[in-house]
Amino acid sequence: MKRKSHMVSVASALLIVAMGANAGLFDQDEKKQDGQQAAGDNAGMFSALDANQDQLISPQEAESNADVAMSFGELDTNTDGHLSSEEFSEFSAIDQHPQ
């Protein structure tokens, strides 16, 4: 009887551990999907701001989004007066992880 009770306890513990491991794996997949969605959203935002589709965001184009306009000087790391998609990705990182 003790052996059967012990086996049930061990089986229950293993089941709980397995469920926890599966939950952890699910969370990682969810984070990956969120990151992929954010990257897609950022590309869409860049395209939406790039009104003349020259692959650069000018200060005038940035004015259509208050957050981008406020961060423009900080984001324009090469100080050419425009934001490239690479520079804009930094805005996305800042936007995703406010400090």
XYZ file of C-alpha atoms in Angstrom:
99
model
C 0.000 0.000 0.000
C 2.816 2.369 0.873
C 4.512 1.560 -2.431
C 1.359 2.373 -4.419
C 0.905 5.629 -2.495
C 4.551 6.532 -3.108
C 4.202 5.800 -6.846
C 1.139 8.044 -7.058
C 3.036 10.839 -5.295
C 6.028 10.491 -7.617
C 3.774 10.379 -10.684
C 1.938 13.483 -9.480
C 5.206 15.312 -8.874
C 6.501 14.385 -12.338
C 3.259 15.569 -13.892
C 3.527 18.917 -12.119
C 7.159 19.320 -13.218
C 6.274 18.438 -16.806
C 3.393 20.913 -16.818
C 5.690 23.615 -15.475
C 8.290 22.879 -18.136
C 5.646 23.035 -20.850
C 4.399 26.334 -19.485
C 7.940 27.711 -19.630
C 8.368 26.590 -23.214
C 5.044 28.161 -24.129
C 6.119 31.469 -22.596
C 9.320 31.447 -24.679
C 7.345 30.825 -27.867
C 4.948 33.607 -26.931
C 7.845 36.027 -26.335
C 9.342 35.079 -29.699
C 6.017 35.703 -31.428
C 5.636 39.045 -29.625
C 9.120 40.066 -30.772
C 8.375 39.073 -34.351
C 5.093 40.965 -34.247
C 6.813 44.046 -32.802
C 9.432 43.950 -35.569
C 6.675 43.733 -38.168
C 4.761 46.563 -36.528
C 7.900 48.716 -36.488
C 8.541 48.123 -40.176
C 4.950 49.084 -40.857
C 5.311 52.205 -38.750
C 8.507 53.155 -40.605
C 6.738 52.735 -43.951
C 3.759 54.740 -42.751
C 5.987 57.604 -41.620
C 8.041 57.499 -44.841
C 5.434 59.393 -46.861
C 7.571 59.770 -50.003
C 8.863 56.155 -49.757
C 12.532 57.162 -50.082
C 13.498 54.755 -47.259
C 14.286 57.710 -44.977
C 12.184 59.618 -42.478
C 12.669 63.367 -42.663
C 11.966 65.694 -39.728
C 8.769 66.764 -41.515
C 7.633 63.166 -41.926
C 8.479 62.442 -38.265
C 6.118 65.202 -37.141
C 3.163 62.937 -37.896
C 4.144 60.956 -34.775
C 4.826 62.994 -31.637
C 7.052 60.328 -30.032
C 9.247 59.980 -33.113
C 9.409 63.753 -33.555
C 10.528 64.219 -29.930
C 13.203 61.526 -30.281
C 14.364 62.524 -33.772
C 17.632 64.209 -32.729
C 18.597 61.303 -30.488
C 17.744 58.734 -33.147
C 19.590 60.485 -35.991
C 22.921 59.027 -34.880
C 24.790 59.949 -38.072
C 23.324 63.481 -37.937
C 22.365 63.517 -41.611
C 18.932 64.985 -40.895
C 17.042 61.795 -41.735
C 16.247 58.511 -40.019
C 17.185 55.309 -41.783
C 15.378 52.077 -40.976
C 18.391 51.067 -38.850
C 18.236 54.295 -36.850
C 14.474 53.944 -36.539
C 14.889 50.446 -35.096
C 16.491 52.124 -32.075
C 13.262 54.055 -31.546
C 11.448 50.773 -31.639
C 13.757 49.353 -28.962
C 13.231 52.441 -26.805
C 9.493 52.310 -27.446
C 9.292 48.617 -26.517
C 11.333 48.964 -23.317
C 10.685 52.366 -21.715
C 13.050 53.268 -18.906
